[in-house]
Amino acid sequence: MNWLSRLTGGKGSSTTVRNSGKEIEVLCSASADTALAQRDRPLVAEIELAFACFARKQVHFHEMSTSKNVIEVNEKLALLITTIIPDTCEVTAQAKDAARAPLRSFMPKWVRIDCVKGKWVGEYGL
């Protein structure tokens, strides 16, 4: 159990997945585990790191992904790791789509997923 699991009281689940030779610890709160168990299909948590004028870390949630780079955590949860390096400081939808080069050097160490009042929230650490 790592420091983040201890911080959340050890409730929920912790799974370690390997990708590109690196480990990612996926921590789900008890409410996230309950919400995931009720789903018919997997939830995809997109781990996004954008470099523009400053670094931006976000976690987006999608119902499904057609990407070949999806990392299966379990039958109800998958991860998609995205790095965005736009040509300009402004991250528009068009620049975001054009900048989705599959850079595998970025890999989070941990991802925390929760479901609060029916909404998925997440964070990650490098």
Short mmCIF file of C-alpha atoms in Angstrom, two decimals:
data_model
loop_
_atom_site.label_atom_id
_atom_site.label_comp_id
_atom_site.label_asym_id
_atom_site.label_seq_id
_atom_site.Cartn_x
_atom_site.Cartn_y
_atom_site.Cartn_z
CA MET A 1 0.00 0.00 0.00
CA ASN A 2 1.53 3.35 -1.02
CA TRP A 3 1.12 6.79 0.57
CA LEU A 4 -1.93 7.64 -1.57
CA SER A 5 -3.75 4.46 -0.49
CA ARG A 6 -2.99 5.26 3.14
CA LEU A 7 -4.23 8.83 2.62
CA THR A 8 -7.60 7.55 1.39
CA GLY A 9 -7.88 5.19 4.35
CA GLY A 10 -7.14 2.10 2.30
CA LYS A 11 -10.72 2.02 1.03
CA GLY A 12 -11.31 1.18 -2.59
CA SER A 13 -8.97 -0.78 -4.81
CA SER A 14 -5.42 -0.59 -6.04
CA THR A 15 -4.21 -2.24 -9.24
CA THR A 16 -0.78 -2.07 -10.83
CA VAL A 17 -0.51 -2.27 -14.62
CA ARG A 18 2.66 -2.40 -16.70
CA ASN A 19 3.11 -0.47 -19.92
CA SER A 20 6.32 0.08 -21.85
CA GLY A 21 8.26 -1.51 -19.01
CA LYS A 22 6.92 0.93 -16.40
CA GLU A 23 4.39 0.37 -13.63
CA ILE A 24 1.30 2.53 -13.13
CA GLU A 25 -0.63 2.20 -9.89
CA VAL A 26 -4.36 2.72 -10.47
CA LEU A 27 -6.23 3.65 -7.30
CA CYS A 28 -10.03 3.67 -7.29
CA SER A 29 -12.10 4.97 -4.40
CA ALA A 30 -14.83 2.79 -2.95
CA SER A 31 -17.47 4.90 -4.75
CA ALA A 32 -15.57 4.53 -8.05
CA ASP A 33 -15.42 0.75 -7.57
CA THR A 34 -19.18 0.68 -6.95
CA ALA A 35 -19.94 2.82 -10.03
CA LEU A 36 -17.58 0.79 -12.23
CA ALA A 37 -19.23 -2.48 -11.12
CA GLN A 38 -22.60 -1.17 -12.35
CA ARG A 39 -21.30 -0.37 -15.85
CA ASP A 40 -22.03 -2.52 -18.90
CA ARG A 41 -18.87 -1.49 -20.76
CA PRO A 42 -15.45 -0.22 -19.74
CA LEU A 43 -14.78 3.39 -18.79
CA VAL A 44 -11.71 4.90 -20.46
CA ALA A 45 -9.72 7.35 -18.35
CA GLU A 46 -7.60 9.51 -20.67
CA ILE A 47 -4.48 10.71 -18.90
CA GLU A 48 -3.48 13.91 -20.70
CA LEU A 49 -0.29 15.92 -20.33
CA ALA A 50 -0.21 19.04 -22.51
CA PHE A 51 2.90 21.13 -23.04
CA ALA A 52 2.19 24.62 -24.38
CA CYS A 53 3.32 27.79 -22.61
CA PHE A 54 2.94 25.76 -19.40
CA ALA A 55 2.29 22.12 -18.56
CA ARG A 56 -1.33 21.09 -18.03
CA LYS A 57 -2.38 17.81 -16.42
CA GLN A 58 -5.94 16.57 -16.92
CA VAL A 59 -7.91 13.35 -16.73
CA HIS A 60 -10.83 12.99 -19.15
CA PHE A 61 -13.36 10.16 -19.08
CA HIS A 62 -14.82 8.51 -22.19
CA GLU A 63 -17.31 5.75 -22.76
CA MET A 64 -15.11 3.94 -25.27
CA SER A 65 -12.00 4.43 -27.36
CA THR A 66 -10.97 3.10 -30.74
CA SER A 67 -7.31 3.82 -30.01
CA LYS A 68 -4.89 0.90 -30.16
CA ASN A 69 -2.97 2.43 -27.24
CA VAL A 70 -5.64 1.69 -24.61
CA ILE A 71 -4.23 -0.04 -21.52
CA GLU A 72 -6.68 -2.44 -19.89
CA VAL A 73 -6.75 -2.15 -16.11
CA ASN A 74 -9.63 -4.60 -15.66
CA GLU A 75 -12.86 -5.51 -17.47
CA LYS A 76 -14.49 -2.22 -16.37
CA LEU A 77 -11.63 0.29 -16.64
CA ALA A 78 -8.98 1.22 -19.20
CA LEU A 79 -6.36 3.98 -19.50
CA LEU A 80 -5.36 6.04 -22.51
CA ILE A 81 -2.19 8.12 -22.17
CA THR A 82 -2.00 11.23 -24.35
CA THR A 83 0.75 13.81 -24.71
CA ILE A 84 -0.01 17.06 -26.53
CA ILE A 85 2.75 19.31 -27.83
CA PRO A 86 1.12 22.05 -29.96
CA ASP A 87 2.99 24.40 -32.29
CA THR A 88 1.60 27.43 -30.44
CA CYS A 89 0.75 28.26 -26.84
CA GLU A 90 -2.97 28.26 -27.63
CA VAL A 91 -4.46 24.78 -27.35
CA THR A 92 -7.47 24.78 -29.67
CA ALA A 93 -9.45 21.70 -30.60
CA GLN A 94 -7.77 21.68 -34.02
CA ALA A 95 -4.26 21.99 -32.53
CA LYS A 96 -5.09 19.30 -29.98
CA ASP A 97 -6.14 16.80 -32.65
CA ALA A 98 -3.08 17.56 -34.79
CA ALA A 99 -0.71 17.22 -31.84
CA ARG A 100 -1.67 13.74 -30.66
CA ALA A 101 1.60 12.09 -31.56
CA PRO A 102 2.03 8.84 -29.62
CA LEU A 103 4.93 9.77 -27.34
CA ARG A 104 5.54 6.82 -25.06
CA SER A 105 8.16 8.48 -22.84
CA PHE A 106 5.44 10.11 -20.70
CA MET A 107 4.11 7.63 -18.17
CA PRO A 108 2.30 8.50 -14.92
CA LYS A 109 3.40 6.73 -11.74
CA TRP A 110 -0.10 6.67 -10.29
CA VAL A 111 -3.67 7.48 -11.30
CA ARG A 112 -6.47 8.10 -8.79
CA ILE A 113 -10.09 7.75 -9.90
CA ASP A 114 -13.19 8.70 -7.95
CA CYS A 115 -16.90 9.07 -8.63
CA VAL A 116 -18.36 12.07 -6.79
CA LYS A 117 -22.09 12.80 -7.06
CA GLY A 118 -22.30 10.74 -10.26
CA LYS A 119 -19.35 12.50 -11.95
CA TRP A 120 -15.98 10.92 -12.68
CA VAL A 121 -12.94 12.76 -11.36
CA GLY A 122 -9.30 11.85 -11.60
CA GLU A 123 -5.77 12.96 -10.98
CA TYR A 124 -2.33 11.54 -11.59
CA GLY A 125 1.26 11.95 -10.55
CA LEU A 126 4.46 11.79 -12.53
#
